[in-house]
C-alpha cells in the first residue's frame, strides 16, 4: 500500500479551470493548459520569460528553488528514483519501476529547472507505440499484450545540467611530419626465391611543439538522472535542445519531473572530463601535423555557468514473472525502445525448426 499520506493530498488545486473549477492539464497537441471536462484552453504565456544561466560559484545564492507551485518529492524505496510532482497529483507507484513503496520528502533545497523541452508526443500516441511494439515481440509470451494498459505509462521529465565555460589551455607535444625515402627491399615470390625492388617507404620526423589554445564551450549536457534514468536516456537519444523553452510550472500538470540525483558539483566534474577530452581532440587538430604524440594539456576554466533543464520521456514499467521490464518513448521525437521477456516455449520451438532445416540441408546435400 502506498505510503503517501492523506494530508499531503489536501491542497489547493494549482491550475483550476476558470470555467468549471476542475484541474487543468498540459495538452501536448495544443501546447497549452486544457480542461479535460469543459475543454477550456489557456495559452501558456512565456513572452516575458527568459532562460537564465547562473555562475557556478554562486549557485547556492542565485539559483531559484521555486518550482512555481506546491510540489513534493516522491522517493521510491525500491529503485531510489525521486520525482517532483504537484502536491495534489500524487501517484501511487514509481514511474521507473512500478513499485508502490514510495514516500514523500521535502524539496526545499532542489534547484528549479531553468528551461525544458515540452512533451510533443501525447499519452495516447505513446500507448499506441507501446502496443505496436509489444505485437512485434514475436518471441514474447502470448499474454504480454494485456500489459499495454493506459495506467501503466507515465510522462516523466528527466533532469539535465548544462555548462558553459571559457577555457585557456597550455599544451606541449611532439608533432610528426611524414616524408618518403626510396629503399631497396627484398620481396619473396612464394617459391623459395625472391628479388629486390625499389619502393617508397613512409617515415616520420618528430618536432617539439607547444602553445596556447582558447575555446568556449556552450551547453555541455550532463544527464542528472539516477543510473536507471541515464540508461533509458541513452537508448532514445538524441534530444534537440534548440526546442528548449523557459520553464513554467504550467508544463507540469499531468506529468512528473525526476529530481536530479547527480548534483551540480558532480555534474560539473563529468562536464569538465568531457571538455578535457574534447580539448585534446581540438588541440590535436590545431597542431596540424600528420601525427601527434606525448600531448600534455593544462587547462584553466573561467566564467563557468550552468542551468538545470528537463527533457520529456514516456516510461512504461511492467512486471512479468519476477522481473521488471521497461518501455520508453522519447517525448520529443517519438523514438521507442524497450525490454520484453522471451517465451521459452516459442524460443525452443524456433530452435527445433532451425535445427531441423540444418539437418535436412546436410541430408539432401550428402544424398543428393
mmCIF file of C-alpha atoms in Angstrom:
data_model
loop_
_atom_site.group_PDB
_atom_site.id
_atom_site.type_symbol
_atom_site.label_atom_id
_atom_site.label_comp_id
_atom_site.label_asym_id
_atom_site.label_seq_id
_atom_site.Cartn_x
_atom_site.Cartn_y
_atom_site.Cartn_z
ATOM 1 C CA UNK A 1 0.000 0.000 0.000
ATOM 2 C CA UNK A 2 1.269 3.487 -0.838
ATOM 3 C CA UNK A 3 2.858 5.458 1.969
ATOM 4 C CA UNK A 4 1.598 8.782 0.588
ATOM 5 C CA UNK A 5 -0.304 10.499 3.375
ATOM 6 C CA UNK A 6 -3.776 11.925 3.011
ATOM 7 C CA UNK A 7 -2.699 15.264 4.499
ATOM 8 C CA UNK A 8 -0.238 15.745 1.620
ATOM 9 C CA UNK A 9 -3.051 15.417 -0.906
ATOM 10 C CA UNK A 10 -5.331 18.014 0.689
ATOM 11 C CA UNK A 11 -4.039 21.142 -1.071
ATOM 12 C CA UNK A 12 -5.465 23.857 -3.285
ATOM 13 C CA UNK A 13 -5.505 22.962 -6.991
ATOM 14 C CA UNK A 14 -2.606 24.548 -8.832
ATOM 15 C CA UNK A 15 -4.411 25.294 -12.117
ATOM 16 C CA UNK A 16 -8.193 25.319 -11.592
ATOM 17 C CA UNK A 17 -10.258 25.729 -14.753
ATOM 18 C CA UNK A 18 -11.887 29.210 -14.825
ATOM 19 C CA UNK A 19 -14.939 27.610 -16.436
ATOM 20 C CA UNK A 20 -15.723 24.605 -14.207
ATOM 21 C CA UNK A 21 -13.051 24.618 -11.494
ATOM 22 C CA UNK A 22 -11.576 21.212 -12.417
ATOM 23 C CA UNK A 23 -7.848 20.544 -12.596
ATOM 24 C CA UNK A 24 -6.318 21.605 -15.906
ATOM 25 C CA UNK A 25 -3.522 19.587 -17.523
ATOM 26 C CA UNK A 26 -0.884 20.347 -20.144
ATOM 27 C CA UNK A 27 -2.285 19.469 -23.584
ATOM 28 C CA UNK A 28 0.558 18.158 -25.756
ATOM 29 C CA UNK A 29 -1.237 18.747 -29.064
ATOM 30 C CA UNK A 30 -2.255 22.317 -28.242
ATOM 31 C CA UNK A 31 0.882 23.090 -26.165
ATOM 32 C CA UNK A 32 -1.435 24.805 -23.682
ATOM 33 C CA UNK A 33 -3.364 24.128 -20.484
ATOM 34 C CA UNK A 34 -6.576 22.239 -21.177
ATOM 35 C CA UNK A 35 -9.588 21.257 -19.075
ATOM 36 C CA UNK A 36 -10.483 17.565 -19.609
ATOM 37 C CA UNK A 37 -14.120 18.272 -18.700
ATOM 38 C CA UNK A 38 -15.242 21.527 -20.343
ATOM 39 C CA UNK A 39 -12.400 21.699 -22.918
ATOM 40 C CA UNK A 40 -11.413 25.181 -21.824
ATOM 41 C CA UNK A 41 -7.968 26.226 -23.139
ATOM 42 C CA UNK A 42 -5.461 28.612 -21.548
ATOM 43 C CA UNK A 43 -2.382 29.583 -23.534
ATOM 44 C CA UNK A 44 0.984 29.452 -21.756
ATOM 45 C CA UNK A 45 2.443 32.940 -21.953
ATOM 46 C CA UNK A 46 6.223 32.761 -21.938
ATOM 47 C CA UNK A 47 6.892 36.061 -23.732
ATOM 48 C CA UNK A 48 8.303 37.767 -20.646
ATOM 49 C CA UNK A 49 10.330 34.751 -19.590
ATOM 50 C CA UNK A 50 13.975 34.162 -20.373
ATOM 51 C CA UNK A 51 16.331 31.234 -19.947
ATOM 52 C CA UNK A 52 18.881 32.206 -17.322
ATOM 53 C CA UNK A 53 22.317 30.759 -16.718
ATOM 54 C CA UNK A 54 23.956 31.081 -13.295
ATOM 55 C CA UNK A 55 27.616 31.389 -12.244
ATOM 56 C CA UNK A 56 28.543 28.032 -10.747
ATOM 57 C CA UNK A 57 30.421 29.533 -7.810
ATOM 58 C CA UNK A 58 27.293 31.409 -6.691
ATOM 59 C CA UNK A 59 24.779 28.588 -7.238
ATOM 60 C CA UNK A 60 23.674 28.440 -3.614
ATOM 61 C CA UNK A 61 22.725 32.128 -3.603
ATOM 62 C CA UNK A 62 21.458 32.745 -7.139
ATOM 63 C CA UNK A 63 19.692 29.579 -8.367
ATOM 64 C CA UNK A 64 15.943 29.540 -7.812
ATOM 65 C CA UNK A 65 14.265 26.816 -5.717
ATOM 66 C CA UNK A 66 10.729 27.931 -6.558
ATOM 67 C CA UNK A 67 9.066 25.417 -8.908
ATOM 68 C CA UNK A 68 6.053 27.705 -9.309
ATOM 69 C CA UNK A 69 3.549 25.924 -7.091
ATOM 70 C CA UNK A 70 3.052 23.443 -4.270
ATOM 71 C CA UNK A 71 5.245 20.437 -5.089
ATOM 72 C CA UNK A 72 6.544 17.403 -3.219
ATOM 73 C CA UNK A 73 9.266 14.839 -3.868
ATOM 74 C CA UNK A 74 8.254 11.182 -4.157
ATOM 75 C CA UNK A 75 11.052 8.776 -3.173
ATOM 76 C CA UNK A 76 10.964 5.135 -4.329
ATOM 77 C CA UNK A 77 12.375 2.713 -1.767
ATOM 78 C CA UNK A 78 12.949 0.026 -4.414
ATOM 79 C CA UNK A 79 14.974 1.794 -7.166
ATOM 80 C CA UNK A 80 15.840 5.074 -5.404
ATOM 81 C CA UNK A 81 14.281 7.329 -8.042
ATOM 82 C CA UNK A 82 12.953 10.675 -6.809
ATOM 83 C CA UNK A 83 10.361 12.652 -8.748
ATOM 84 C CA UNK A 84 8.981 16.139 -8.215
ATOM 85 C CA UNK A 85 5.197 16.320 -8.562
ATOM 86 C CA UNK A 86 2.287 18.664 -7.980
ATOM 87 C CA UNK A 87 1.210 18.070 -4.393
ATOM 88 C CA UNK A 88 -2.385 17.452 -5.488
ATOM 89 C CA UNK A 89 -1.447 14.947 -8.197
ATOM 90 C CA UNK A 90 0.386 12.274 -6.244
ATOM 91 C CA UNK A 91 0.888 8.875 -7.807
ATOM 92 C CA UNK A 92 0.549 5.507 -6.103
ATOM 93 C CA UNK A 93 3.546 3.964 -7.867
ATOM 94 C CA UNK A 94 7.042 4.737 -9.120
ATOM 95 C CA UNK A 95 7.248 5.664 -12.806
ATOM 96 C CA UNK A 96 10.638 3.956 -13.174
ATOM 97 C CA UNK A 97 9.979 0.534 -11.653
ATOM 98 C CA UNK A 98 6.247 0.370 -10.845
ATOM 99 C CA UNK A 99 6.832 -0.076 -7.107
ATOM 100 C CA UNK A 100 4.173 1.099 -4.657
ATOM 101 C CA UNK A 101 6.774 1.530 -1.920
ATOM 102 C CA UNK A 102 7.029 5.294 -2.217
ATOM 103 C CA UNK A 103 7.100 8.129 0.294
ATOM 104 C CA UNK A 104 7.164 11.903 0.269
ATOM 105 C CA UNK A 105 10.153 14.095 1.081
ATOM 106 C CA UNK A 106 10.845 17.817 1.360
ATOM 107 C CA UNK A 107 12.006 19.618 -1.785
ATOM 108 C CA UNK A 108 13.105 22.882 -0.204
ATOM 109 C CA UNK A 109 16.697 22.671 -1.494
ATOM 110 C CA UNK A 110 16.041 21.402 -5.034
ATOM 111 C CA UNK A 111 17.239 23.799 -7.747
ATOM 112 C CA UNK A 112 14.399 24.718 -10.080
ATOM 113 C CA UNK A 113 14.754 23.916 -13.815
ATOM 114 C CA UNK A 114 15.570 26.940 -15.934
ATOM 115 C CA UNK A 115 14.134 25.504 -19.150
ATOM 116 C CA UNK A 116 12.601 22.376 -20.638
ATOM 117 C CA UNK A 117 11.574 20.703 -23.873
ATOM 118 C CA UNK A 118 7.781 20.265 -23.603
ATOM 119 C CA UNK A 119 6.208 16.913 -24.445
ATOM 120 C CA UNK A 120 5.455 16.717 -28.187
ATOM 121 C CA UNK A 121 4.206 13.083 -28.093
ATOM 122 C CA UNK A 122 0.910 12.696 -26.219
ATOM 123 C CA UNK A 123 -0.075 9.838 -23.912
ATOM 124 C CA UNK A 124 -2.364 8.029 -26.351
ATOM 125 C CA UNK A 125 0.319 8.073 -29.050
ATOM 126 C CA UNK A 126 2.822 6.666 -26.553
ATOM 127 C CA UNK A 127 0.345 3.912 -25.563
ATOM 128 C CA UNK A 128 -0.248 3.038 -29.227
ATOM 129 C CA UNK A 129 3.508 2.828 -29.775
ATOM 130 C CA UNK A 130 3.739 0.534 -26.735
ATOM 131 C CA UNK A 131 1.007 -1.759 -28.088
ATOM 132 C CA UNK A 132 2.553 -1.847 -31.569
ATOM 133 C CA UNK A 133 5.954 -2.630 -30.083
ATOM 134 C CA UNK A 134 4.508 -5.478 -27.979
ATOM 135 C CA UNK A 135 2.868 -7.036 -31.052
ATOM 136 C CA UNK A 136 6.286 -7.243 -32.718
ATOM 137 C CA UNK A 137 7.837 -9.185 -29.818
ATOM 138 C CA UNK A 138 7.377 -12.494 -31.624
ATOM 139 C CA UNK A 139 9.336 -14.477 -29.052
ATOM 140 C CA UNK A 140 7.476 -12.976 -26.092
ATOM 141 C CA UNK A 141 4.705 -14.763 -24.166
ATOM 142 C CA UNK A 142 1.298 -14.541 -25.819
ATOM 143 C CA UNK A 143 -0.381 -12.829 -22.842
ATOM 144 C CA UNK A 144 2.075 -9.930 -22.846
ATOM 145 C CA UNK A 145 -0.329 -7.612 -24.684
ATOM 146 C CA UNK A 146 -2.553 -7.277 -21.611
ATOM 147 C CA UNK A 147 0.219 -5.195 -20.042
ATOM 148 C CA UNK A 148 -0.299 -2.335 -22.509
ATOM 149 C CA UNK A 149 -2.704 -0.578 -20.169
ATOM 150 C CA UNK A 150 -3.077 3.188 -20.025
ATOM 151 C CA UNK A 151 -2.406 3.493 -16.312
ATOM 152 C CA UNK A 152 0.984 1.795 -16.688
ATOM 153 C CA UNK A 153 2.600 4.562 -18.741
ATOM 154 C CA UNK A 154 3.935 7.773 -17.175
ATOM 155 C CA UNK A 155 5.215 11.024 -18.605
ATOM 156 C CA UNK A 156 8.451 11.990 -16.839
ATOM 157 C CA UNK A 157 10.740 14.963 -17.331
ATOM 158 C CA UNK A 158 14.359 13.743 -16.978
ATOM 159 C CA UNK A 159 16.836 16.240 -15.415
ATOM 160 C CA UNK A 160 20.000 17.538 -17.077
ATOM 161 C CA UNK A 161 22.661 20.105 -16.269
ATOM 162 C CA UNK A 162 24.152 22.280 -18.987
ATOM 163 C CA UNK A 163 27.504 24.037 -18.566
ATOM 164 C CA UNK A 164 29.187 26.930 -20.369
ATOM 165 C CA UNK A 165 32.867 27.753 -19.854
ATOM 166 C CA UNK A 166 35.781 29.754 -21.239
ATOM 167 C CA UNK A 167 38.925 27.608 -21.374
ATOM 168 C CA UNK A 168 42.559 28.587 -21.665
ATOM 169 C CA UNK A 169 44.893 25.627 -22.345
ATOM 170 C CA UNK A 170 48.693 25.462 -22.453
ATOM 171 C CA UNK A 171 49.945 22.396 -24.295
ATOM 172 C CA UNK A 172 53.186 20.629 -25.175
ATOM 173 C CA UNK A 173 53.568 17.756 -27.638
ATOM 174 C CA UNK A 174 55.596 16.231 -30.414
ATOM 175 C CA UNK A 175 54.318 16.661 -33.936
ATOM 176 C CA UNK A 176 55.172 14.191 -36.654
ATOM 177 C CA UNK A 177 55.586 15.149 -40.319
ATOM 178 C CA UNK A 178 55.660 12.433 -42.931
ATOM 179 C CA UNK A 179 58.354 12.162 -45.579
ATOM 180 C CA UNK A 180 59.258 9.397 -48.043
ATOM 181 C CA UNK A 181 62.513 7.622 -48.904
ATOM 182 C CA UNK A 182 63.185 5.216 -51.728
ATOM 183 C CA UNK A 183 64.643 1.978 -50.420
ATOM 184 C CA UNK A 184 65.764 -1.326 -51.934
ATOM 185 C CA UNK A 185 63.510 -4.057 -50.482
ATOM 186 C CA UNK A 186 63.855 -7.853 -50.914
ATOM 187 C CA UNK A 187 60.480 -9.422 -51.830
ATOM 188 C CA UNK A 188 59.863 -13.190 -51.632
ATOM 189 C CA UNK A 189 57.965 -14.772 -54.522
ATOM 190 C CA UNK A 190 56.408 -17.745 -52.642
ATOM 191 C CA UNK A 191 58.551 -20.344 -54.434
ATOM 192 C CA UNK A 192 61.565 -20.091 -52.185
ATOM 193 C CA UNK A 193 63.140 -17.328 -54.206
ATOM 194 C CA UNK A 194 62.724 -13.593 -54.466
ATOM 195 C CA UNK A 195 64.092 -10.362 -55.850
ATOM 196 C CA UNK A 196 64.977 -6.823 -54.843
ATOM 197 C CA UNK A 197 62.572 -3.991 -55.653
ATOM 198 C CA UNK A 198 62.721 -0.213 -55.281
ATOM 199 C CA UNK A 199 59.914 1.049 -53.024
ATOM 200 C CA UNK A 200 58.908 4.344 -51.444
ATOM 201 C CA UNK A 201 58.828 3.996 -47.669
ATOM 202 C CA UNK A 202 56.981 6.454 -45.432
ATOM 203 C CA UNK A 203 58.888 7.817 -42.453
ATOM 204 C CA UNK A 204 58.187 10.415 -39.762
ATOM 205 C CA UNK A 205 60.231 13.367 -38.496
ATOM 206 C CA UNK A 206 59.326 14.469 -34.976
ATOM 207 C CA UNK A 207 59.497 18.067 -33.728
ATOM 208 C CA UNK A 208 58.719 19.544 -30.293
ATOM 209 C CA UNK A 209 55.779 21.948 -30.212
ATOM 210 C CA UNK A 210 53.866 23.975 -27.629
ATOM 211 C CA UNK A 211 51.312 26.730 -27.489
ATOM 212 C CA UNK A 212 48.131 28.204 -26.039
ATOM 213 C CA UNK A 213 44.635 27.212 -27.149
ATOM 214 C CA UNK A 214 41.461 29.060 -26.151
ATOM 215 C CA UNK A 215 37.959 27.673 -26.593
ATOM 216 C CA UNK A 216 34.422 28.488 -25.434
ATOM 217 C CA UNK A 217 32.084 25.615 -24.534
ATOM 218 C CA UNK A 218 28.334 26.197 -24.749
ATOM 219 C CA UNK A 219 25.623 23.933 -23.280
ATOM 220 C CA UNK A 220 27.674 20.853 -22.444
ATOM 221 C CA UNK A 221 24.923 18.366 -21.473
ATOM 222 C CA UNK A 222 25.184 16.103 -18.427
ATOM 223 C CA UNK A 223 22.318 13.762 -17.534
ATOM 224 C CA UNK A 224 21.489 14.313 -13.863
ATOM 225 C CA UNK A 225 19.170 11.315 -13.509
ATOM 226 C CA UNK A 226 19.807 8.208 -11.437
ATOM 227 C CA UNK A 227 21.603 5.370 -13.180
ATOM 228 C CA UNK A 228 18.351 3.831 -14.405
ATOM 229 C CA UNK A 229 17.257 7.133 -15.932
ATOM 230 C CA UNK A 230 20.663 7.622 -17.569
ATOM 231 C CA UNK A 231 20.431 4.195 -19.195
ATOM 232 C CA UNK A 232 16.954 4.967 -20.545
ATOM 233 C CA UNK A 233 18.054 8.321 -21.985
ATOM 234 C CA UNK A 234 20.999 6.788 -23.857
ATOM 235 C CA UNK A 235 18.639 4.428 -25.655
ATOM 236 C CA UNK A 236 16.325 7.106 -27.062
ATOM 237 C CA UNK A 237 18.745 9.900 -27.901
ATOM 238 C CA UNK A 238 19.026 12.371 -29.447
ATOM 239 C CA UNK A 239 17.048 15.190 -27.887
ATOM 240 C CA UNK A 240 17.168 18.610 -29.550
ATOM 241 C CA UNK A 241 17.898 21.467 -27.139
ATOM 242 C CA UNK A 242 17.079 24.003 -29.849
ATOM 243 C CA UNK A 243 13.461 23.481 -28.755
ATOM 244 C CA UNK A 244 14.100 24.487 -25.141
ATOM 245 C CA UNK A 245 11.592 26.955 -23.714
ATOM 246 C CA UNK A 246 11.747 28.879 -20.419
ATOM 247 C CA UNK A 247 10.475 26.763 -17.537
ATOM 248 C CA UNK A 248 6.930 27.420 -16.379
ATOM 249 C CA UNK A 249 5.006 25.262 -13.943
ATOM 250 C CA UNK A 250 2.106 25.111 -16.438
ATOM 251 C CA UNK A 251 4.059 22.479 -18.399
ATOM 252 C CA UNK A 252 3.988 20.020 -15.458
ATOM 253 C CA UNK A 253 0.296 19.233 -14.799
ATOM 254 C CA UNK A 254 -0.284 15.634 -15.852
ATOM 255 C CA UNK A 255 3.444 14.809 -15.705
ATOM 256 C CA UNK A 256 6.168 14.485 -13.096
ATOM 257 C CA UNK A 257 9.775 15.638 -13.093
ATOM 258 C CA UNK A 258 12.580 13.484 -11.750
ATOM 259 C CA UNK A 259 14.714 15.148 -9.108
ATOM 260 C CA UNK A 260 18.377 15.234 -10.108
ATOM 261 C CA UNK A 261 20.473 12.618 -8.310
ATOM 262 C CA UNK A 262 23.704 13.900 -9.891
ATOM 263 C CA UNK A 263 24.338 17.156 -8.022
ATOM 264 C CA UNK A 264 25.718 20.337 -9.529
ATOM 265 C CA UNK A 265 29.322 19.802 -8.398
ATOM 266 C CA UNK A 266 29.332 16.164 -9.509
ATOM 267 C CA UNK A 267 27.740 17.199 -12.779
ATOM 268 C CA UNK A 268 30.475 19.747 -13.460
ATOM 269 C CA UNK A 269 33.163 17.129 -12.780
ATOM 270 C CA UNK A 270 31.601 14.995 -15.544
ATOM 271 C CA UNK A 271 31.217 18.014 -17.830
ATOM 272 C CA UNK A 272 34.831 19.001 -17.260
ATOM 273 C CA UNK A 273 36.007 15.487 -18.159
ATOM 274 C CA UNK A 274 34.066 15.771 -21.421
ATOM 275 C CA UNK A 275 35.519 19.209 -22.108
ATOM 276 C CA UNK A 276 39.051 17.963 -21.369
ATOM 277 C CA UNK A 277 38.554 15.097 -23.821
ATOM 278 C CA UNK A 278 37.181 17.436 -26.483
ATOM 279 C CA UNK A 279 40.066 19.878 -25.928
ATOM 280 C CA UNK A 280 42.604 17.142 -26.636
ATOM 281 C CA UNK A 281 40.886 16.477 -29.981
ATOM 282 C CA UNK A 282 40.688 20.178 -30.823
ATOM 283 C CA UNK A 283 44.322 20.822 -29.905
ATOM 284 C CA UNK A 284 45.467 17.789 -31.885
ATOM 285 C CA UNK A 285 43.750 19.238 -34.967
ATOM 286 C CA UNK A 286 45.107 22.712 -34.143
ATOM 287 C CA UNK A 287 48.702 21.435 -34.199
ATOM 288 C CA UNK A 288 48.160 20.482 -37.846
ATOM 289 C CA UNK A 289 50.606 17.601 -38.106
ATOM 290 C CA UNK A 290 50.435 14.165 -39.666
ATOM 291 C CA UNK A 291 50.726 12.625 -36.186
ATOM 292 C CA UNK A 292 50.774 13.970 -32.631
ATOM 293 C CA UNK A 293 52.224 12.166 -29.633
ATOM 294 C CA UNK A 294 53.007 12.852 -25.979
ATOM 295 C CA UNK A 295 50.335 15.541 -25.813
ATOM 296 C CA UNK A 296 50.111 17.216 -22.408
ATOM 297 C CA UNK A 297 47.443 19.808 -21.681
ATOM 298 C CA UNK A 298 46.956 22.085 -18.690
ATOM 299 C CA UNK A 299 43.617 23.931 -18.767
ATOM 300 C CA UNK A 300 42.122 26.703 -16.661
ATOM 301 C CA UNK A 301 38.352 27.275 -16.625
ATOM 302 C CA UNK A 302 36.646 30.650 -16.158
ATOM 303 C CA UNK A 303 33.167 32.190 -16.428
ATOM 304 C CA UNK A 304 31.597 28.786 -15.750
ATOM 305 C CA UNK A 305 27.794 28.976 -15.879
ATOM 306 C CA UNK A 306 25.091 26.345 -15.541
ATOM 307 C CA UNK A 307 21.390 25.770 -15.907
ATOM 308 C CA UNK A 308 19.043 22.945 -14.951
ATOM 309 C CA UNK A 309 16.847 21.638 -17.799
ATOM 310 C CA UNK A 310 14.231 18.901 -18.250
ATOM 311 C CA UNK A 311 13.725 16.542 -21.222
ATOM 312 C CA UNK A 312 10.487 14.534 -21.860
ATOM 313 C CA UNK A 313 10.198 10.726 -21.690
ATOM 314 C CA UNK A 314 7.240 8.330 -21.553
ATOM 315 C CA UNK A 315 8.003 5.281 -19.376
ATOM 316 C CA UNK A 316 6.057 2.032 -19.018
ATOM 317 C CA UNK A 317 7.379 -0.188 -16.222
ATOM 318 C CA UNK A 318 5.662 -3.584 -16.036
ATOM 319 C CA UNK A 319 6.275 -6.806 -14.138
ATOM 320 C CA UNK A 320 6.351 -10.203 -15.806
ATOM 321 C CA UNK A 321 7.246 -13.109 -13.566
ATOM 322 C CA UNK A 322 9.844 -11.929 -11.072
ATOM 323 C CA UNK A 323 11.351 -9.195 -13.227
ATOM 324 C CA UNK A 324 10.546 -5.576 -14.087
ATOM 325 C CA UNK A 325 10.671 -4.669 -17.800
ATOM 326 C CA UNK A 326 10.652 -1.154 -19.240
ATOM 327 C CA UNK A 327 9.471 0.515 -22.405
ATOM 328 C CA UNK A 328 10.411 4.125 -23.183
ATOM 329 C CA UNK A 329 9.340 6.710 -25.747
ATOM 330 C CA UNK A 330 11.248 9.898 -26.498
ATOM 331 C CA UNK A 331 8.619 12.508 -25.654
ATOM 332 C CA UNK A 332 10.062 14.893 -28.253
ATOM 333 C CA UNK A 333 10.819 12.675 -31.283
ATOM 334 C CA UNK A 334 8.731 9.524 -30.672
ATOM 335 C CA UNK A 335 11.701 7.121 -30.825
ATOM 336 C CA UNK A 336 10.868 3.884 -28.944
ATOM 337 C CA UNK A 337 12.986 1.283 -27.152
ATOM 338 C CA UNK A 338 12.006 -1.462 -24.754
ATOM 339 C CA UNK A 339 12.610 -4.722 -22.951
ATOM 340 C CA UNK A 340 10.398 -7.792 -23.105
ATOM 341 C CA UNK A 341 10.520 -11.336 -21.702
ATOM 342 C CA UNK A 342 11.197 -14.279 -24.010
ATOM 343 C CA UNK A 343 8.891 -17.286 -24.095
ATOM 344 C CA UNK A 344 10.934 -20.430 -23.506
ATOM 345 C CA UNK A 345 8.351 -22.482 -25.417
ATOM 346 C CA UNK A 346 8.488 -20.216 -28.502
ATOM 347 C CA UNK A 347 12.284 -19.986 -28.410
ATOM 348 C CA UNK A 348 12.590 -23.765 -28.124
ATOM 349 C CA UNK A 349 10.146 -24.281 -30.999
ATOM 350 C CA UNK A 350 12.133 -21.971 -33.275
ATOM 351 C CA UNK A 351 15.367 -23.678 -32.275
ATOM 352 C CA UNK A 352 13.857 -27.057 -33.209
ATOM 353 C CA UNK A 353 12.704 -25.724 -36.597
ATOM 354 C CA UNK A 354 16.114 -24.186 -37.367
ATOM 355 C CA UNK A 355 17.919 -27.356 -36.304
ATOM 356 C CA UNK A 356 15.579 -29.468 -38.452
ATOM 357 C CA UNK A 357 16.244 -27.290 -41.500
ATOM 358 C CA UNK A 358 20.003 -27.619 -40.971
ATOM 359 C CA UNK A 359 19.733 -31.418 -40.697
ATOM 360 C CA UNK A 360 17.591 -31.595 -43.859
ATOM 361 C CA UNK A 361 20.023 -29.372 -45.740
ATOM 362 C CA UNK A 362 23.001 -31.583 -44.943
ATOM 363 C CA UNK A 363 20.959 -34.760 -45.596
ATOM 364 C CA UNK A 364 19.972 -33.703 -49.126
ATOM 365 C CA UNK A 365 23.432 -32.306 -49.789
ATOM 366 C CA UNK A 366 25.011 -35.641 -48.801
ATOM 367 C CA UNK A 367 22.483 -37.859 -50.587
ATOM 368 C CA UNK A 368 21.525 -35.609 -53.441
#
